[in-house]
Tab-separated table of C-alpha atoms and ligand atoms in Angstrom:
chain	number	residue	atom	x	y	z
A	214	UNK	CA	-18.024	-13.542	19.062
A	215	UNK	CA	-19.382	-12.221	15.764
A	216	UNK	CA	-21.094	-14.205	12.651
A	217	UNK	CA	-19.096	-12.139	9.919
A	218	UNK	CA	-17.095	-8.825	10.399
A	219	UNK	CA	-16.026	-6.697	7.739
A	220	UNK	CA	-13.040	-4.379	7.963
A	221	UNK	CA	-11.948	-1.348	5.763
A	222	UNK	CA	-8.439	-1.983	4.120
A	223	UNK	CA	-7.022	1.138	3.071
A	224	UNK	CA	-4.209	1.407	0.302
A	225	UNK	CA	-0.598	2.812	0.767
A	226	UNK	CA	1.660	5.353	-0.858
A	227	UNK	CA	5.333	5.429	-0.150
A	228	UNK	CA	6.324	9.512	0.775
A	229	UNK	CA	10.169	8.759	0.213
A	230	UNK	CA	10.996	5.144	-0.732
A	231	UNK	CA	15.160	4.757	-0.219
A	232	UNK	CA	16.195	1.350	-1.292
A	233	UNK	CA	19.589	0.639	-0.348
A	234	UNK	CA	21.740	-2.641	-1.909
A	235	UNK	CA	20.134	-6.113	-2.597
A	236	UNK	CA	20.474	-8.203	0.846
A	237	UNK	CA	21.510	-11.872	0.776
A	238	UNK	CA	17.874	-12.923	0.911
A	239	UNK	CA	16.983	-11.576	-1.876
A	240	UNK	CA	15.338	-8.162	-0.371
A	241	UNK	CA	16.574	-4.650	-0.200
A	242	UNK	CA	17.270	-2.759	2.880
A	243	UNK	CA	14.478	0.530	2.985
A	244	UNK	CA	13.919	3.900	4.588
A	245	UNK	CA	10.632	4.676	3.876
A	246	UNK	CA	7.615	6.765	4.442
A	247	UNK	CA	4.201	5.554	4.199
A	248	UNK	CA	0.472	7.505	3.979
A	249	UNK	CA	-2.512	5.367	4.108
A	250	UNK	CA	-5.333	7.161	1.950
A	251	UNK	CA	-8.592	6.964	2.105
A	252	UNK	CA	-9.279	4.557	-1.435
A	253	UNK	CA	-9.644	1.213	0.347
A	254	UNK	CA	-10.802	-2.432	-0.191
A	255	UNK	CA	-13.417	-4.276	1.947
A	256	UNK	CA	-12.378	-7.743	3.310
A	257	UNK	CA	-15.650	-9.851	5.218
A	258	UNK	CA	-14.880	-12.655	6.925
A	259	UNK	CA	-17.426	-15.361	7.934
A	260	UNK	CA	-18.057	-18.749	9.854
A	261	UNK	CA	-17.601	-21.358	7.256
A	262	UNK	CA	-17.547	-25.380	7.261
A	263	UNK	CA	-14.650	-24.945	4.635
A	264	UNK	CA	-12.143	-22.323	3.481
A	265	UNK	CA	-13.292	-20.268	0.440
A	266	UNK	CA	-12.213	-16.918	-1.104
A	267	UNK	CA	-14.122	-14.901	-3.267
A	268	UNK	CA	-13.087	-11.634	-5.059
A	269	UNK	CA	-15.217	-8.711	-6.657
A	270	UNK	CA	-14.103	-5.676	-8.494
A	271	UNK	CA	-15.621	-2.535	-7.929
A	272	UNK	CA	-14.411	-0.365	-10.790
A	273	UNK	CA	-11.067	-2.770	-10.887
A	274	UNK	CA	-10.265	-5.467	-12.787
A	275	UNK	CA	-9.584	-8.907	-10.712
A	276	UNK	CA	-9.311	-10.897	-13.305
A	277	UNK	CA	-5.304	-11.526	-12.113
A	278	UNK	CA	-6.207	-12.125	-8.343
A	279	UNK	CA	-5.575	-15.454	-7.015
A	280	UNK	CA	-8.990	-16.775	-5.216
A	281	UNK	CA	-6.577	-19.977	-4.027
A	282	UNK	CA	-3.798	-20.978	-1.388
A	283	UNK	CA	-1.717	-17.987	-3.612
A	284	UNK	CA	-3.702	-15.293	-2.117
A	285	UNK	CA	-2.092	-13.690	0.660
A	286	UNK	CA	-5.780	-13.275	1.999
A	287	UNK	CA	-6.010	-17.264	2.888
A	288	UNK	CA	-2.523	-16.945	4.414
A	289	UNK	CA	-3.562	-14.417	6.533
A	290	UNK	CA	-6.208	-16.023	7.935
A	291	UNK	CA	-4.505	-19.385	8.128
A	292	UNK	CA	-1.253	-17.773	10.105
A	293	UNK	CA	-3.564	-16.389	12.684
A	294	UNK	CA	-5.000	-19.301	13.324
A	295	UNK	CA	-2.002	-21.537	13.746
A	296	UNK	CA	-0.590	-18.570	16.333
A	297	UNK	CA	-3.817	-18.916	17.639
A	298	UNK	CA	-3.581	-22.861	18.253
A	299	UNK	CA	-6.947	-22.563	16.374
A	300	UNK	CA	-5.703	-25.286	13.912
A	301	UNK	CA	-6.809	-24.950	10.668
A	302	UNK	CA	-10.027	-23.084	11.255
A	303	UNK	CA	-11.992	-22.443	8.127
A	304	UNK	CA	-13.419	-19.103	7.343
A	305	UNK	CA	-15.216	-17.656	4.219
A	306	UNK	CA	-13.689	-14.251	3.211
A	307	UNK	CA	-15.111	-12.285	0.699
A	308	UNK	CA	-12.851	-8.876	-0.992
A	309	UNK	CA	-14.155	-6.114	-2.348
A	310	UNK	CA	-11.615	-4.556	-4.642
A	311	UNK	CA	-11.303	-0.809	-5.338
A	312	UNK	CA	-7.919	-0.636	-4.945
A	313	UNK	CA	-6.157	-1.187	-8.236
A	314	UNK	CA	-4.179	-4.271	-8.581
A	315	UNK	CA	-0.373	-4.657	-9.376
A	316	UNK	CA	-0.737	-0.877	-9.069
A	317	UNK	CA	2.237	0.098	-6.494
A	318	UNK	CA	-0.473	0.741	-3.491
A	319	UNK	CA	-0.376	-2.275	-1.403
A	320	UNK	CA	-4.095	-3.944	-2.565
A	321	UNK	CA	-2.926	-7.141	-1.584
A	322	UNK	CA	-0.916	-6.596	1.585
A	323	UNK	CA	-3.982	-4.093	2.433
A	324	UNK	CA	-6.434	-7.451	2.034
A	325	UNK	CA	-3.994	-9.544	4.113
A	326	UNK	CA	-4.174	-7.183	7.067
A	327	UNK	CA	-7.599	-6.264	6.741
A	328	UNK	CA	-7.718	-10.478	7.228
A	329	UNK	CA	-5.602	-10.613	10.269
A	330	UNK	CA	-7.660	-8.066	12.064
A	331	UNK	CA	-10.967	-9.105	10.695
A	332	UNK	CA	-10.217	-12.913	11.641
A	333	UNK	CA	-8.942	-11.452	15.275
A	334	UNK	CA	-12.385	-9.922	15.770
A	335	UNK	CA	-14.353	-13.021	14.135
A	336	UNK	CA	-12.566	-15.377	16.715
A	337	UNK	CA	-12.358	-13.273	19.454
A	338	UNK	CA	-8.900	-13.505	19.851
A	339	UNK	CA	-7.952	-9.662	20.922
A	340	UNK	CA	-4.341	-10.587	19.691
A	341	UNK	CA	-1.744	-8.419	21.510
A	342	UNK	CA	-1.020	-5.504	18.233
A	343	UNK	CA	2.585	-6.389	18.950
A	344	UNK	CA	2.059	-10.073	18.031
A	345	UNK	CA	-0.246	-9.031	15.359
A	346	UNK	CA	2.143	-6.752	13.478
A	347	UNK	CA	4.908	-9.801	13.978
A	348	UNK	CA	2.255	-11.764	11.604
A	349	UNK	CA	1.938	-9.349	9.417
A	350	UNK	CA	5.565	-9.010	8.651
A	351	UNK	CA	5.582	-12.700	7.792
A	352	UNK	CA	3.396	-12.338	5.212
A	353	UNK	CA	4.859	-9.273	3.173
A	354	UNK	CA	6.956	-6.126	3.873
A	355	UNK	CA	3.829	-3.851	3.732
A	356	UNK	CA	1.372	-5.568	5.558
A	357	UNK	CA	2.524	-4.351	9.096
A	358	UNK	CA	2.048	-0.912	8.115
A	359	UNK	CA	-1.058	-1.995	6.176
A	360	UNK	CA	-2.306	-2.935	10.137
A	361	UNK	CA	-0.968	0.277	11.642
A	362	UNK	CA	-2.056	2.806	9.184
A	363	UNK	CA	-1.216	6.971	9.326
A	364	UNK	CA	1.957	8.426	8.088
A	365	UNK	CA	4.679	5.630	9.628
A	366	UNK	CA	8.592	4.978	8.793
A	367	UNK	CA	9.322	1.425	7.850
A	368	UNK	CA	12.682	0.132	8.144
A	369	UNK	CA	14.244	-3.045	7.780
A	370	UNK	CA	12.812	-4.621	4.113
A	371	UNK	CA	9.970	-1.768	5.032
A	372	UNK	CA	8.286	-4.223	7.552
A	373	UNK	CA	9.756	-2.359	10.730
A	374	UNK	CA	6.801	0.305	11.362
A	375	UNK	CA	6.917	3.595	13.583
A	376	UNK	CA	4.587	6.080	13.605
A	377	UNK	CA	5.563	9.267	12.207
A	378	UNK	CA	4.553	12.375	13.347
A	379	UNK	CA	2.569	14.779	10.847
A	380	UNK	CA	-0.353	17.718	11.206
A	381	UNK	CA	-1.371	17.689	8.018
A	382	UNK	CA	-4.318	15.775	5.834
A	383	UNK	CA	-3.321	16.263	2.358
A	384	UNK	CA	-4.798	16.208	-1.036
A	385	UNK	CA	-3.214	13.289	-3.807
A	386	UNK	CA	-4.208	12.486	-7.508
A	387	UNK	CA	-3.599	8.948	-8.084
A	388	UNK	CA	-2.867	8.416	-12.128
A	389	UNK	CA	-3.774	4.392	-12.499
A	390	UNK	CA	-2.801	2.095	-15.540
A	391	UNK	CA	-4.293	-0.563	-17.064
A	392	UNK	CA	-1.737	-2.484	-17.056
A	393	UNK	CA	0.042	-3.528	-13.135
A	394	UNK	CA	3.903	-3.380	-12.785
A	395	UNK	CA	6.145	-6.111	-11.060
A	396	UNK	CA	7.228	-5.659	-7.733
A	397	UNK	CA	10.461	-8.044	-8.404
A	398	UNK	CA	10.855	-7.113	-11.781
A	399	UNK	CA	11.498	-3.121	-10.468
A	400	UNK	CA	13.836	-4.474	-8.052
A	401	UNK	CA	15.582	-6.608	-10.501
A	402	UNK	CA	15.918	-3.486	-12.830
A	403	UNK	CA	17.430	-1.516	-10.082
A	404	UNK	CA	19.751	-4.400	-9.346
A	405	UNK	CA	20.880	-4.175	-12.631
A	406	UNK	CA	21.427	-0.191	-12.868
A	407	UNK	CA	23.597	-0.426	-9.862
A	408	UNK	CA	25.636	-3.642	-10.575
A	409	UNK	CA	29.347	-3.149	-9.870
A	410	UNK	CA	28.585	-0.310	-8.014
A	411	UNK	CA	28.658	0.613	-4.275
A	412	UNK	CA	24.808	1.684	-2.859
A	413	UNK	CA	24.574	3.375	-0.208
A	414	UNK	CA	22.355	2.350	2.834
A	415	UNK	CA	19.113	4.839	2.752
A	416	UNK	CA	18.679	6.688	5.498
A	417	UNK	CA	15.144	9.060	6.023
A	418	UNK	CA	15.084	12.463	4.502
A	419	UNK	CA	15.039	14.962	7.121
A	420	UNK	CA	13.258	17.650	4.830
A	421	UNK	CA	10.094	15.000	4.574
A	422	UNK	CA	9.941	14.275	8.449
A	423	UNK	CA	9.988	18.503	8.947
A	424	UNK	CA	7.573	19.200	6.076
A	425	UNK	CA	5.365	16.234	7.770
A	426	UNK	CA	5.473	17.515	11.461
A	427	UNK	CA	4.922	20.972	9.961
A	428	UNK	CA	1.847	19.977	7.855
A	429	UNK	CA	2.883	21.732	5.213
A	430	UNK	CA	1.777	20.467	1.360
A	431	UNK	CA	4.254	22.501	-0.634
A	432	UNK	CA	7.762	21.595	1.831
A	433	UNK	CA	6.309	17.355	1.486
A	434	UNK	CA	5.852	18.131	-2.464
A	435	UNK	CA	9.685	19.346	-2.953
A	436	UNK	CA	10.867	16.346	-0.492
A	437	UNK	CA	8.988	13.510	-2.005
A	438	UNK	CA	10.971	10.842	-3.732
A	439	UNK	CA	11.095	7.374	-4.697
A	440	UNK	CA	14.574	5.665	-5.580
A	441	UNK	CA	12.193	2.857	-7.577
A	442	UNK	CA	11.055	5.397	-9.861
A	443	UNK	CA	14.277	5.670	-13.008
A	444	UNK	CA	13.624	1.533	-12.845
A	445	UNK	CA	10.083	1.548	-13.327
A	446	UNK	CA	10.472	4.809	-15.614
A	447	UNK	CA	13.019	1.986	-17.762
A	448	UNK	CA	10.540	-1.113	-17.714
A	449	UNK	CA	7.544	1.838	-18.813
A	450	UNK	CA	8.700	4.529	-20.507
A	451	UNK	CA	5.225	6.219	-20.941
A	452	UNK	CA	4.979	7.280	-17.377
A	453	UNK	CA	7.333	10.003	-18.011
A	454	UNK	CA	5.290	11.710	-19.831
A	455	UNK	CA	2.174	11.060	-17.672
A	456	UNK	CA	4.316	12.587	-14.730
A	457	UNK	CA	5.312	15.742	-16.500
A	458	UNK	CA	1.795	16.392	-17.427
A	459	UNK	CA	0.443	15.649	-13.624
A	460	UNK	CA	3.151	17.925	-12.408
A	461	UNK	CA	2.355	20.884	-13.448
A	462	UNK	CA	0.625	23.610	-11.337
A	463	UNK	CA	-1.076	23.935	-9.283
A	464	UNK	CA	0.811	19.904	-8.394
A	465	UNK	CA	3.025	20.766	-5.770
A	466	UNK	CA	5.063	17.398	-6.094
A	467	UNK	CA	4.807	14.431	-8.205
A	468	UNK	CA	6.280	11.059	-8.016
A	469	UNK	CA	5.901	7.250	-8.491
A	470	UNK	CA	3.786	5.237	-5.961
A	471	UNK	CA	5.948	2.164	-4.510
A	472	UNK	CA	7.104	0.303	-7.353
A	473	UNK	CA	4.121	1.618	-9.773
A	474	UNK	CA	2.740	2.229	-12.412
A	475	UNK	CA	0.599	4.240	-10.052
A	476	UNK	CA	1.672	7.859	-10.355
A	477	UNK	CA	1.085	10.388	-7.303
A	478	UNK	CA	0.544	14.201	-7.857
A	479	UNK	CA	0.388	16.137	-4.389
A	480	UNK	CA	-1.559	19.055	-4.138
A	481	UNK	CA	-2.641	21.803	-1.392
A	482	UNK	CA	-6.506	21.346	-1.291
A	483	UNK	CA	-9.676	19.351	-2.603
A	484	UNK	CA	-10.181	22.240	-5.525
A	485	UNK	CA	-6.393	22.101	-7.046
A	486	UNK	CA	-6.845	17.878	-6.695
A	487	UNK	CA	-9.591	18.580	-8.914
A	488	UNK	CA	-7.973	20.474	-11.055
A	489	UNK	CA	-5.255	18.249	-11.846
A	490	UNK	CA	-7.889	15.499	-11.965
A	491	UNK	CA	-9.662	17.516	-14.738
A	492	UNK	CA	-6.116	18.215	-16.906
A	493	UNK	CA	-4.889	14.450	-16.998
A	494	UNK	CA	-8.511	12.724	-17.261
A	495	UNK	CA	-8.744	15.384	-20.613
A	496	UNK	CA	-5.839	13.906	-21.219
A	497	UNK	CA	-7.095	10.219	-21.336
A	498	UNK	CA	-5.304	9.169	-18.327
A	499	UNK	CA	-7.615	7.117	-15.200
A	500	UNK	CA	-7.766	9.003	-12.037
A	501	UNK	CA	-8.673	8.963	-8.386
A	502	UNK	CA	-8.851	11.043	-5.413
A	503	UNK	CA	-7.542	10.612	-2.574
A	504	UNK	CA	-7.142	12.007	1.001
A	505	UNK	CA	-4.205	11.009	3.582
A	506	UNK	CA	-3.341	10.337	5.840
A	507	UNK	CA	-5.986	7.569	7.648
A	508	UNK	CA	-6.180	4.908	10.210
A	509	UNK	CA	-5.018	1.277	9.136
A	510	UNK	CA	-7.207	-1.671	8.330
A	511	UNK	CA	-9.953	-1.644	10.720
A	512	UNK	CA	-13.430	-2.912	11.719
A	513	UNK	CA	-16.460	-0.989	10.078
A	514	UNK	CA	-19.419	-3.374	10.585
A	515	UNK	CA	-19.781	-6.878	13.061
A	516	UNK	CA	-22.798	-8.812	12.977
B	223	LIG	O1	7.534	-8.532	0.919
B	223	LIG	P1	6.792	-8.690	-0.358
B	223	LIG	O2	6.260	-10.088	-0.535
B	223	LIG	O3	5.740	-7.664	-0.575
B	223	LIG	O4	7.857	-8.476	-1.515
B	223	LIG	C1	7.581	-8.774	-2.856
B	223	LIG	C2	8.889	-8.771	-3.640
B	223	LIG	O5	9.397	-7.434	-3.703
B	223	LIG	C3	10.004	-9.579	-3.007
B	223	LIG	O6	9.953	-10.920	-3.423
B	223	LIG	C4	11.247	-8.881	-3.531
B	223	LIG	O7	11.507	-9.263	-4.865
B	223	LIG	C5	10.809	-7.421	-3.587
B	223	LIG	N1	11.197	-6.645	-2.380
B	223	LIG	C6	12.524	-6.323	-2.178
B	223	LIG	N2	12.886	-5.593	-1.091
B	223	LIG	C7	11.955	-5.159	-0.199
B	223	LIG	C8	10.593	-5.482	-0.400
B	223	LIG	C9	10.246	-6.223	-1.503
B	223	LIG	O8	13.403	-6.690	-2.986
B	223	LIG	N3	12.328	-4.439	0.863
């Protein structure tokens, strides 16, 4: 068994994001896709004779993070251990945030499953990835994919993971805001725009699983989409224009990431990201790189 291990938590972005109508518990039926890129937190997890959290920012502000029994982080750890008739073991976990928060790219389910698999290797447990992906699923809708990692459908209220097949790695430009969007509040908008009307279940986009298995950057561009994006376009009305300026050439698809205010722009190499980097930082906007897809939350240093 290990003093500390530390394990890379990567974020997600949604490829197609179908939400279909509100279930009686309160969440919505989804066919989506999900990338993990390669921007990603850094969760350590120690021996400890009590429980204690402690966040950092690395170019992110944390100042909204929970560091108590809210975090999803101390959940994580204490859900393990319960499966793992491990009582309440305590454990010292330390985050290292560069993934922005409230920002529609999973930071906190990302830190909950970097947990699960971090506390797994800390106790030894080698937790059968079946049961661990169970777990995850308890604790939010992304986290199982958040474990798994790749380019994976999620089904169900998007906690139902299968790897998808795809050949390509491709190129994004994440647009961040200041300022993090509400999960529920999106939801709640889209509830809203469809009340009194019928919504169809979502089903996944056939065009996105070929341009996937194909590899090919310009097909995934024109088959991206996101069915959270006119609510969160409603709540913010200045990402419009932020999209419109990241989707021009040589973008070969734009689009919302989950439930924002992230915005994605898609392009066919490391030069064009650039590029597109270059227009909308000229432009005042805060911008990343980043590369998809890649593995899950997993180990990167045990001591
Ligand atoms: O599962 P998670 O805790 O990440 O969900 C956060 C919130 O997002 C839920 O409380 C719900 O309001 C909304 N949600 C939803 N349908 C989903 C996933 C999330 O309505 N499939």
């Amino acid at each position: 068994m290990s003093r500390s291990v530390t394990v890379a938590a990567p974020a997600k972005i949604n490829l197609q994001l179908g939400v279909g109508p509100v279930r009686a518990d309160g969440f919505h039926p989804l066919a989506t896709v999900y990338q993990a890129v390669d921007v990603h937190d850094e969760v350590t997890v120690a021996e400890a004779s009590s429980t204690r959290l402690e966040v950092r920012g690395d170019g992110v502000d944390v100042s909204d993070v929970p560091t108590d029994g809210a975090n999803l982080v101390l959940r994580a750890a204490e859900l393990l251990a319960k499966h793992a008739g491990l009582g309440d073991a305590s454990v010292s976990v330390s985050v290292r945030k560069r993934i922005p928060v409230a920002g529609g790219l999973a930071g906190g389910s990302a830190d909950a499953a970097a947990t699960l698999v971090a506390c797994d290797a800390l106790w030894g447990l080698r937790t059968p990835r079946a049961d661990l992906l169970r777990l995850a699923g308890e604790l939010g809708s992304d986290v199982p994919f958040c474990v798994l990692g790749g380019t994976a459908t999620g089904s169900g209220r998007g906690e139902l993971v299968e790897p998808l097949p795809d050949a390509g790695t491709y190129w994004w430009v994440l647009a961040t805001s200041g300022e993090g969007l509400s999960t529920p509040a999106v939801y709640g908008t889209f509830d809203r725009a469809h009340a009194g009307r019928t919504v169809a279940e979502p089903s996944l986009s056939q065009a996105l699983v070929a341009a996937l298995a194909a590899g090919d950057p310009v097909a995934l561009g024109a088959a991206l989409s996101n069915d959270l994006q006119t609510p969160a376009l409603s709540l913010r009305p200045s990402l419009a224009e932020l999209l419109e300026l990241g989707a021009q050439p040589p973008a070969v698809g734009s689009l919302l990431s989950g439930s924002g205010p992230t915005c994605l722009f898609l392009t066919a190499d490391e030069a064009d990201a650039a590029s597109v980097r270059d227009r909308l930082d000229a432009a005042g906007h805060r911008t990343l790189t980043a590369r998809g897809p890649v593995p899950g939350a997993r180990v990167v240093d045990a001591l």
